[in-house]
Short mmCIF file of C-alpha atoms and ligand atoms in Angstrom, two decimals:
data_model
loop_
_atom_site.label_atom_id
_atom_site.label_comp_id
_atom_site.label_asym_id
_atom_site.label_seq_id
_atom_site.Cartn_x
_atom_site.Cartn_y
_atom_site.Cartn_z
CA MET A 1 20.21 127.62 -66.56
CA GLU A 2 22.77 129.20 -68.60
CA ALA A 3 21.94 132.83 -67.42
CA ASN A 4 21.76 131.52 -64.14
CA LEU A 5 25.67 129.82 -64.38
CA LYS A 6 26.80 132.84 -65.65
CA HIS A 7 25.43 134.91 -62.93
CA THR A 8 27.03 132.33 -60.57
CA PHE A 9 30.54 133.22 -62.24
CA SER A 10 30.16 137.05 -62.23
CA VAL A 11 32.29 139.23 -60.21
CA GLU A 12 29.32 140.33 -58.70
CA HIS A 13 27.97 137.26 -57.46
CA ALA A 14 31.71 136.36 -56.29
CA ARG A 15 31.99 139.48 -54.34
CA SER A 16 28.86 138.63 -52.52
CA LEU A 17 30.22 135.46 -51.95
CA ASP A 18 33.27 136.79 -50.36
CA LYS A 19 31.12 139.12 -48.15
CA SER A 20 28.84 136.06 -46.67
CA ASP A 21 31.85 133.58 -46.62
CA PRO A 22 31.85 132.83 -42.70
CA PHE A 23 35.58 132.88 -43.58
CA PRO A 24 36.68 135.86 -45.37
CA ALA A 25 40.15 135.75 -46.88
CA ARG A 26 42.45 137.86 -44.96
CA ARG A 27 43.92 139.29 -48.37
CA ALA A 28 44.75 142.61 -46.71
CA ASP A 29 47.29 140.64 -44.44
CA PHE A 30 49.53 140.23 -47.28
CA HIS A 31 51.18 142.06 -49.71
CA LEU A 32 49.88 141.18 -53.48
CA PRO A 33 52.24 141.39 -56.21
CA ILE A 34 51.67 144.39 -58.88
CA ILE A 35 53.25 143.56 -62.12
CA ASN A 36 52.50 146.17 -64.86
CA GLY A 37 50.68 148.36 -62.54
CA LYS A 38 48.01 145.85 -61.76
CA GLU A 39 47.65 143.88 -58.86
CA VAL A 40 48.26 140.00 -60.13
CA ILE A 41 45.79 137.03 -59.89
CA TYR A 42 48.35 134.87 -57.64
CA PHE A 43 47.28 131.24 -57.70
CA THR A 44 50.79 130.22 -57.01
CA GLY A 45 50.98 130.05 -53.09
CA ASN A 46 51.66 126.20 -53.61
CA SER A 47 55.13 127.32 -54.98
CA LEU A 48 55.86 130.36 -53.02
CA GLY A 49 53.44 131.88 -50.66
CA LEU A 50 52.81 135.41 -50.46
CA GLN A 51 54.63 137.81 -47.63
CA PRO A 52 52.77 138.27 -44.64
CA LYS A 53 52.67 141.80 -43.75
CA SER A 54 53.80 141.13 -40.53
CA ALA A 55 56.69 139.63 -41.80
CA GLU A 56 58.71 142.90 -41.90
CA GLN A 57 58.14 143.80 -38.00
CA ALA A 58 58.73 140.23 -36.71
CA LEU A 59 62.19 140.51 -38.98
CA LYS A 60 62.82 144.05 -38.03
CA THR A 61 62.79 143.01 -34.19
CA GLU A 62 65.46 140.38 -34.49
CA LEU A 63 67.32 142.86 -36.41
CA ASP A 64 67.13 145.38 -34.07
CA ASP A 65 68.08 143.10 -31.06
CA TRP A 66 70.85 142.13 -33.15
CA ALA A 67 72.52 145.64 -33.57
CA GLN A 68 71.54 146.53 -29.96
CA TRP A 69 72.86 143.06 -28.17
CA GLY A 70 75.24 141.43 -30.42
CA VAL A 71 76.10 137.61 -29.26
CA GLU A 72 74.23 138.53 -25.99
CA GLY A 73 71.04 138.63 -28.05
CA HIS A 74 71.23 134.90 -27.62
CA PHE A 75 70.24 135.46 -24.45
CA HIS A 76 68.64 138.82 -23.96
CA ALA A 77 66.87 139.25 -27.10
CA LYS A 78 62.93 139.85 -26.54
CA ASN A 79 62.70 136.27 -28.34
CA PRO A 80 66.12 134.61 -27.03
CA TRP A 81 67.56 133.12 -29.99
CA VAL A 82 69.17 130.10 -27.89
CA SER A 83 65.82 128.64 -27.91
CA TYR A 84 64.27 130.60 -30.72
CA HIS A 85 62.95 127.29 -32.64
CA GLU A 86 60.78 126.20 -29.39
CA LYS A 87 58.70 129.50 -30.94
CA LEU A 88 57.63 127.24 -33.49
CA THR A 89 56.48 124.21 -32.38
CA LYS A 90 52.86 124.99 -31.20
CA GLY A 91 51.98 126.25 -34.80
CA LEU A 92 53.78 123.22 -36.65
CA ALA A 93 52.01 120.84 -34.07
CA HIS A 94 48.96 122.16 -34.65
CA LEU A 95 49.20 121.80 -38.61
CA VAL A 96 50.58 118.20 -38.51
CA GLY A 97 48.32 117.09 -35.51
CA ALA A 98 51.30 116.31 -33.13
CA LYS A 99 52.73 116.61 -30.13
CA GLU A 100 54.71 119.60 -29.64
CA HIS A 101 57.86 117.34 -28.90
CA GLU A 102 57.30 115.48 -32.14
CA VAL A 103 58.08 118.49 -34.24
CA VAL A 104 60.83 120.56 -35.12
CA ALA A 105 61.86 123.58 -37.51
CA MET A 106 65.01 123.36 -38.94
CA ASN A 107 67.61 123.03 -42.26
CA ALA A 108 65.75 122.76 -45.76
CA LEU A 109 63.39 120.21 -47.06
CA THR A 110 65.63 118.10 -48.84
CA VAL A 111 68.22 118.28 -46.34
CA ASN A 112 65.63 116.91 -43.56
CA LEU A 113 64.45 114.21 -46.13
CA HIS A 114 68.04 113.15 -45.84
CA LEU A 115 68.41 113.21 -42.14
CA LEU A 116 65.14 111.02 -41.66
CA LEU A 117 66.40 108.63 -44.08
CA VAL A 118 69.69 108.20 -42.10
CA SER A 119 67.35 106.97 -39.37
CA PHE A 120 64.40 105.28 -41.13
CA TYR A 121 66.12 103.72 -43.96
CA ALA A 122 68.20 100.91 -42.73
CA PRO A 123 68.33 98.47 -45.62
CA LYS A 124 69.01 95.15 -43.92
CA GLY A 125 68.89 91.46 -45.51
CA GLN A 126 66.18 91.29 -47.20
CA ARG A 127 64.44 94.46 -46.67
CA THR A 128 66.40 96.99 -48.91
CA LYS A 129 63.42 98.52 -50.83
CA ILE A 130 61.51 101.68 -50.74
CA LEU A 131 58.31 102.25 -52.44
CA CYS A 132 57.17 105.75 -53.31
CA GLU A 133 54.71 107.44 -55.83
CA ALA A 134 55.60 107.36 -59.60
CA LYS A 135 56.93 111.22 -60.72
CA ALA A 136 57.80 112.11 -57.29
CA PHE A 137 59.10 115.27 -57.07
CA PRO A 138 62.37 115.26 -58.64
CA SER A 139 64.22 116.31 -55.51
CA ASP A 140 62.82 113.60 -53.47
CA GLN A 141 63.68 110.75 -56.54
CA TYR A 142 67.38 112.30 -56.16
CA ALA A 143 67.30 111.78 -52.36
CA LEU A 144 65.77 108.32 -52.33
CA ALA A 145 68.23 107.26 -55.15
CA SER A 146 71.05 108.52 -53.67
CA GLN A 147 70.59 107.00 -50.45
CA ILE A 148 69.99 103.63 -51.79
CA ARG A 149 73.18 104.11 -53.57
CA PHE A 150 74.92 105.01 -50.10
CA HIS A 151 73.85 101.66 -48.73
CA GLY A 152 75.04 99.78 -51.85
CA GLY A 153 71.92 99.02 -53.34
CA ASP A 154 70.61 99.55 -56.97
CA PRO A 155 67.90 102.36 -57.09
CA THR A 156 66.69 100.31 -60.35
CA LYS A 157 65.71 97.51 -58.43
CA ASP A 158 65.27 98.94 -54.62
CA LEU A 159 62.99 101.75 -55.54
CA ILE A 160 59.40 100.28 -56.33
CA GLU A 161 57.12 103.34 -57.82
CA ILE A 162 53.38 102.86 -58.39
CA GLY A 163 51.79 104.91 -60.87
CA PRO A 164 48.36 105.88 -61.68
CA ARG A 165 46.42 102.89 -63.36
CA PRO A 166 46.27 102.94 -67.29
CA GLY A 167 44.49 106.60 -68.51
CA ALA A 168 44.03 107.58 -65.12
CA THR A 169 45.64 110.34 -63.41
CA CYS A 170 45.79 109.61 -59.70
CA ILE A 171 46.98 106.96 -57.61
CA GLU A 172 44.59 104.27 -56.16
CA GLU A 173 45.54 103.74 -52.46
CA GLU A 174 44.39 100.21 -53.10
CA ASP A 175 47.20 99.88 -55.69
CA ILE A 176 49.73 101.10 -53.10
CA GLU A 177 48.58 98.67 -50.65
CA ARG A 178 48.47 95.76 -52.75
CA ALA A 179 52.22 96.54 -53.80
CA ILE A 180 53.07 97.00 -50.25
CA GLN A 181 51.90 93.49 -49.63
CA GLU A 182 53.31 92.29 -52.53
CA HIS A 183 56.69 93.16 -51.32
CA SER A 184 56.11 92.58 -47.83
CA ASP A 185 59.46 90.66 -46.98
CA GLU A 186 61.42 92.98 -48.67
CA LEU A 187 60.12 96.30 -47.87
CA ALA A 188 61.98 98.96 -45.41
CA LEU A 189 60.31 102.16 -46.26
CA VAL A 190 57.43 103.64 -47.58
CA MET A 191 57.91 107.04 -48.68
CA ILE A 192 55.06 109.24 -50.18
CA GLY A 193 54.41 112.63 -50.96
CA GLY A 194 51.17 113.67 -48.78
CA VAL A 195 49.76 115.63 -51.50
CA HIS A 196 51.24 115.29 -55.18
CA TYR A 197 53.09 118.17 -56.54
CA PHE A 198 51.75 117.78 -60.20
CA THR A 199 48.37 116.42 -59.83
CA GLY A 200 47.32 118.12 -56.42
CA GLN A 201 46.09 114.71 -55.37
CA LEU A 202 45.89 114.02 -51.37
CA MET A 203 47.11 110.58 -49.98
CA ASP A 204 44.82 108.96 -47.30
CA MET A 205 48.03 108.62 -44.98
CA GLU A 206 46.58 106.73 -42.23
CA ARG A 207 45.60 103.97 -44.95
CA ILE A 208 49.25 103.85 -45.95
CA THR A 209 50.62 103.86 -43.12
CA ARG A 210 48.82 101.08 -41.66
CA ALA A 211 49.45 98.99 -44.80
CA ALA A 212 53.08 99.68 -44.49
CA HIS A 213 53.51 98.92 -40.83
CA ALA A 214 50.92 95.52 -41.22
CA VAL A 215 54.50 94.25 -43.35
CA GLY A 216 57.04 95.86 -40.86
CA ALA A 217 58.05 98.56 -42.65
CA TYR A 218 58.72 102.26 -41.76
CA CYS A 219 56.34 104.74 -43.56
CA GLY A 220 57.12 108.68 -43.86
CA PHE A 221 55.67 111.69 -46.01
CA ASP A 222 56.49 114.60 -47.69
CA LEU A 223 54.64 117.30 -46.79
CA ALA A 224 55.66 120.02 -49.03
CA HIS A 225 52.20 120.44 -50.63
CA ALA A 226 49.98 119.23 -47.77
CA MET A 227 51.52 121.60 -45.22
CA GLY A 228 49.25 124.83 -44.18
CA ASN A 229 47.24 123.24 -47.29
CA VAL A 230 45.07 120.30 -45.60
CA PRO A 231 44.58 119.36 -41.96
CA MET A 232 46.83 116.22 -40.66
CA GLN A 233 46.89 113.91 -37.61
CA LEU A 234 50.33 112.67 -37.88
CA HIS A 235 50.53 111.39 -34.30
CA ASP A 236 47.20 109.53 -34.05
CA TRP A 237 47.89 108.17 -37.78
CA ASN A 238 51.15 106.86 -36.45
CA VAL A 239 53.18 107.95 -39.32
CA ASP A 240 56.90 107.34 -38.59
CA PHE A 241 58.25 110.71 -39.81
CA ALA A 242 57.78 113.43 -42.30
CA CYS A 243 58.80 116.76 -43.55
CA TRP A 244 58.27 119.46 -45.30
CA CYS A 245 59.09 123.13 -46.46
CA SER A 246 57.59 126.53 -45.20
CA TYR A 247 57.87 129.00 -48.24
CA LYS A 248 55.05 127.36 -50.01
CA TYR A 249 51.57 127.14 -48.40
CA LEU A 250 53.04 128.38 -45.14
CA ASN A 251 54.26 132.01 -46.41
CA SER A 252 57.68 131.93 -44.89
CA GLY A 253 59.63 133.37 -47.55
CA PRO A 254 61.92 131.96 -50.11
CA GLY A 255 63.93 129.09 -49.00
CA ALA A 256 62.69 129.46 -45.00
CA VAL A 257 63.29 127.23 -42.80
CA ALA A 258 61.73 123.76 -43.02
CA GLY A 259 60.48 121.20 -40.65
CA ALA A 260 60.18 117.56 -39.21
CA PHE A 261 58.02 115.31 -37.63
CA ILE A 262 59.33 112.55 -35.63
CA HIS A 263 56.85 110.12 -34.20
CA GLU A 264 57.20 110.02 -30.09
CA ASN A 265 57.29 106.15 -30.63
CA HIS A 266 61.10 106.97 -32.35
CA VAL A 267 61.77 110.14 -29.84
CA GLY A 268 64.44 108.88 -27.29
CA ARG A 269 65.21 105.58 -28.97
CA GLU A 270 69.01 105.06 -29.12
CA ASP A 271 68.78 102.12 -31.28
CA ILE A 272 68.17 104.09 -34.25
CA PRO A 273 70.96 106.02 -36.17
CA ARG A 274 70.99 109.59 -36.53
CA PHE A 275 73.51 112.19 -37.47
CA ASP A 276 74.34 114.36 -34.27
CA GLY A 277 75.07 118.19 -33.92
CA TRP A 278 75.30 120.28 -30.95
CA TRP A 279 71.84 121.77 -31.28
CA GLY A 280 70.53 118.07 -30.65
CA HIS A 281 72.57 117.70 -27.57
CA ASP A 282 70.34 117.92 -24.26
CA ALA A 283 69.78 121.80 -24.05
CA LYS A 284 70.24 122.03 -20.32
CA ARG A 285 74.08 120.76 -20.77
CA ARG A 286 74.85 122.19 -24.24
CA PHE A 287 77.00 125.09 -23.06
CA LEU A 288 78.94 122.66 -21.11
CA MET A 289 80.65 121.66 -23.94
CA GLU A 290 80.89 118.07 -23.09
CA PRO A 291 82.90 115.34 -24.94
CA GLU A 292 79.93 113.09 -25.20
CA PHE A 293 76.65 113.73 -26.88
CA ASN A 294 73.34 113.28 -24.54
CA SER A 295 70.30 114.03 -26.82
CA MET A 296 67.43 115.95 -26.62
CA ASN A 297 64.34 113.29 -25.68
CA THR A 298 62.05 115.34 -28.42
CA ALA A 299 62.40 115.83 -32.15
CA GLU A 300 64.97 118.45 -31.38
CA ALA A 301 67.36 115.52 -31.23
CA TRP A 302 67.52 115.49 -35.01
CA GLN A 303 68.55 119.33 -34.78
CA MET A 304 72.24 119.74 -35.57
CA SER A 305 73.10 123.39 -35.89
CA ASN A 306 71.67 126.36 -34.09
CA ALA A 307 68.85 128.35 -35.46
CA PRO A 308 68.86 130.59 -38.54
CA VAL A 309 66.60 133.29 -36.41
CA LEU A 310 66.21 135.90 -39.34
CA ASN A 311 64.03 133.28 -41.01
CA MET A 312 62.61 131.64 -38.18
CA ALA A 313 61.21 135.25 -37.40
CA VAL A 314 59.34 135.40 -40.71
CA HIS A 315 58.37 131.66 -40.18
CA ALA A 316 56.94 132.47 -36.44
CA ALA A 317 54.87 135.47 -37.70
CA SER A 318 53.42 133.44 -40.37
CA LEU A 319 52.51 130.10 -38.11
CA ASP A 320 50.85 132.91 -35.91
CA MET A 321 48.45 133.46 -38.57
CA PHE A 322 47.62 129.80 -39.00
CA LEU A 323 46.97 129.14 -35.04
CA ASP A 324 44.76 132.28 -35.24
CA ALA A 325 42.87 130.82 -38.63
CA ARG A 326 42.89 127.23 -37.75
CA ILE A 327 43.73 124.65 -40.21
CA ASP A 328 40.31 122.91 -39.94
CA GLN A 329 38.35 126.43 -40.99
CA LEU A 330 40.76 127.16 -43.61
CA ARG A 331 40.11 123.62 -44.97
CA LEU A 332 36.24 124.40 -45.00
CA LYS A 333 37.02 127.82 -47.10
CA SER A 334 39.52 125.75 -49.24
CA LYS A 335 36.83 123.08 -50.08
CA ARG A 336 34.45 125.78 -51.20
CA LEU A 337 36.95 128.13 -53.30
CA THR A 338 38.77 125.25 -55.40
CA ALA A 339 35.17 124.00 -55.92
CA TYR A 340 34.10 127.21 -57.24
CA LEU A 341 37.11 127.37 -59.42
CA GLU A 342 36.63 123.63 -60.58
CA ALA A 343 32.97 124.52 -61.64
CA GLY A 344 34.00 127.78 -63.09
CA ILE A 345 36.64 126.17 -65.28
CA GLN A 346 34.28 123.56 -66.56
CA PHE A 347 31.44 126.40 -67.49
CA VAL A 348 34.18 128.81 -69.57
CA ALA A 349 35.00 125.18 -71.29
CA LYS A 350 31.81 124.62 -72.21
CA ASP A 351 31.15 128.13 -73.23
CA VAL A 352 33.93 128.56 -75.38
CA GLY A 353 34.03 124.97 -76.68
CA PHE A 354 37.20 123.44 -75.61
CA ARG A 355 37.89 120.51 -73.54
CA ALA A 356 39.36 121.04 -69.84
CA GLU A 357 40.76 118.07 -68.52
CA LEU A 358 41.55 118.22 -64.68
CA ILE A 359 44.05 115.70 -63.68
CA THR A 360 43.71 116.66 -60.16
CA PRO A 361 40.64 114.14 -58.36
CA GLN A 362 37.18 115.61 -58.49
CA ASP A 363 36.39 114.39 -54.92
CA PRO A 364 37.16 117.28 -52.72
CA ASN A 365 38.71 114.86 -49.61
CA ARG A 366 41.07 113.57 -52.37
CA ARG A 367 42.71 117.09 -53.09
CA GLY A 368 43.76 119.96 -51.35
CA CYS A 369 43.53 123.49 -52.83
CA GLN A 370 45.29 123.15 -55.98
CA LEU A 371 43.84 122.42 -59.43
CA SER A 372 46.11 121.31 -62.49
CA LEU A 373 44.60 121.64 -66.03
CA ALA A 374 45.96 119.76 -69.15
CA ALA A 375 45.98 122.09 -71.41
CA HIS A 376 44.96 120.12 -74.30
CA GLY A 377 45.16 121.74 -77.47
CA PHE A 378 46.70 125.09 -76.24
CA GLY A 379 49.88 124.02 -74.86
CA LYS A 380 51.87 126.70 -73.37
CA THR A 381 50.40 129.28 -75.38
CA LEU A 382 47.54 129.61 -72.99
CA PHE A 383 49.81 129.70 -70.18
CA ASP A 384 52.00 132.41 -71.70
CA ALA A 385 48.52 134.20 -72.43
CA LEU A 386 47.24 133.91 -69.03
CA THR A 387 50.29 135.40 -67.36
CA GLU A 388 50.34 138.38 -69.88
CA ALA A 389 46.85 138.96 -68.85
CA GLY A 390 48.32 139.30 -65.05
CA VAL A 391 47.32 135.63 -63.79
CA ILE A 392 50.65 134.29 -62.13
CA ALA A 393 49.68 130.06 -62.04
CA ASP A 394 52.38 127.76 -62.80
CA TRP A 395 53.54 125.55 -65.85
CA ARG A 396 54.66 122.33 -65.46
CA GLU A 397 55.67 120.04 -68.56
CA PRO A 398 54.63 118.70 -70.43
CA ASN A 399 51.19 120.46 -70.23
CA VAL A 400 49.80 121.23 -67.05
CA ILE A 401 48.98 124.31 -65.53
CA ARG A 402 48.91 124.26 -61.65
CA MET A 403 46.58 126.62 -60.20
CA ALA A 404 46.16 126.94 -56.27
CA PRO A 405 43.62 129.15 -54.68
CA VAL A 406 44.86 129.51 -51.48
CA PRO A 407 41.88 130.16 -48.58
CA LEU A 408 44.01 132.41 -46.35
CA TYR A 409 44.45 135.16 -49.17
CA ASN A 410 42.95 134.10 -52.61
CA THR A 411 38.93 135.06 -52.83
CA PHE A 412 36.09 134.32 -54.63
CA GLU A 413 36.47 137.78 -56.67
CA ASP A 414 39.95 136.35 -57.65
CA VAL A 415 38.53 133.19 -59.44
CA ALA A 416 35.77 134.96 -61.03
CA ALA A 417 38.08 137.52 -62.49
CA PHE A 418 40.64 134.65 -63.29
CA LEU A 419 37.43 133.07 -65.25
CA ILE A 420 36.55 136.30 -67.21
CA VAL A 421 40.93 136.16 -68.15
CA LEU A 422 40.46 132.08 -68.97
CA ARG A 423 37.56 132.96 -71.09
CA ASN A 424 39.61 135.52 -72.83
CA CYS A 425 42.35 133.76 -73.86
CA THR A 426 40.65 130.78 -74.93
CA GLN A 427 38.25 132.40 -77.26
CA ALA A 428 41.40 134.31 -79.17
CA LEU A 429 43.42 131.03 -78.94
CA THR A 430 40.22 128.96 -80.41
CA LYS A 431 39.82 131.63 -83.38
CA LYS A 432 43.53 131.59 -84.61
C1 PLP B 515 59.07 121.99 -53.23
C2 PLP B 515 59.29 120.52 -52.97
C3 PLP B 515 60.55 120.36 -52.65
C4 PLP B 515 61.53 121.53 -52.54
O1 PLP B 515 62.96 121.01 -51.81
P1 PLP B 515 63.76 122.11 -51.11
O2 PLP B 515 64.89 121.30 -50.53
O3 PLP B 515 63.17 122.99 -50.18
O4 PLP B 515 64.48 123.01 -52.11
C5 PLP B 515 60.91 118.96 -52.48
N1 PLP B 515 59.70 118.12 -52.28
C6 PLP B 515 58.88 118.36 -52.76
C7 PLP B 515 57.80 117.16 -53.01
C8 PLP B 515 58.17 119.52 -53.16
O5 PLP B 515 56.95 119.59 -53.65
#
């Protein structure tokens, strides 16, 4: 048994898994960081995805067109800038499971969250409360609390946070449903992270949406950690709105343009508030510069400013890779890869003699690619030792190491190489 397991996690065996995989990683299409002369083991695609090699040419095309055309590039560039954002809708719609007129690339994530809250958080009478998950990403907490204060409310009363049960690390959808029912008359909005940034838990978005709608509340999701990680069907699930960033699993570069989904039920509605800008104005009449606002009849109505083309060029190149790879295929690969890492960590823990607590759900259907390991007994010294040995993972206070093997570019061999480092580091630290 022992020998067999060892073989399972050997670099040779991992290489054979990569070779025989029906969906081999497209590692050669990405730049792998080289630190101290060595290619790193990169498990941080959940924080900043690697640079696709196609990014440079995509960017250069726009730089060249800008040099050649100046302002005329708006209409004469190879990809006319005036409608540049339209290049992105197909890829985005594929990733979130939407119709093309339900998605738009714009702004940054927290900005989009605020803009969508303008439309979907309108506290009235008794209905003033927002329900979210406990320990949401800080930016989301700040956004929700400040929106509540903006409307004259009190976040300590109007923000309901649902956490894990005592002793547990993940949140039960059943508990979210129960809380939604308990607060049914006071609830304006349910706003949840689709995949939790800390634990890696994937929420049942369809189920949560159904529960929110049953009490007459809107339901939205922050997809920062879901986008490009798991397939979704936001349209069919009747999700009201969602937003995401593109520099994590979407590999579109630091601070890259974010995106938003607005269900077609709400697209074109005149009875919900929205902040308007000229890029949300009917495209056919936009340059008539009319004083009155006539909105687009698509998610682009929420667009305010003209498109950040240089940044979108990289985003477009990256989305093309996803359209080619297909998110469903990536998900199948992702489940194999993460299960391999999970089993490997448990194997090393048993071998070395330490307790490896993964705070991510064990059920592959309740997580994306990320695993979060509680560094019991080691603390940050383990993380520092891994970094020193060439593993790029990340540390989240108080004691969690997050690792995301990304199916587009991480290999089984990466995992096997990581397990050797993990064994060496934990062995050394245990001896001390
Ligand atoms: C990464 C992340 C953010 C970051 O917000 P920006 O506006 O892109 O800086 C916000 N929320 C969540 C849940 C995240 O994971």
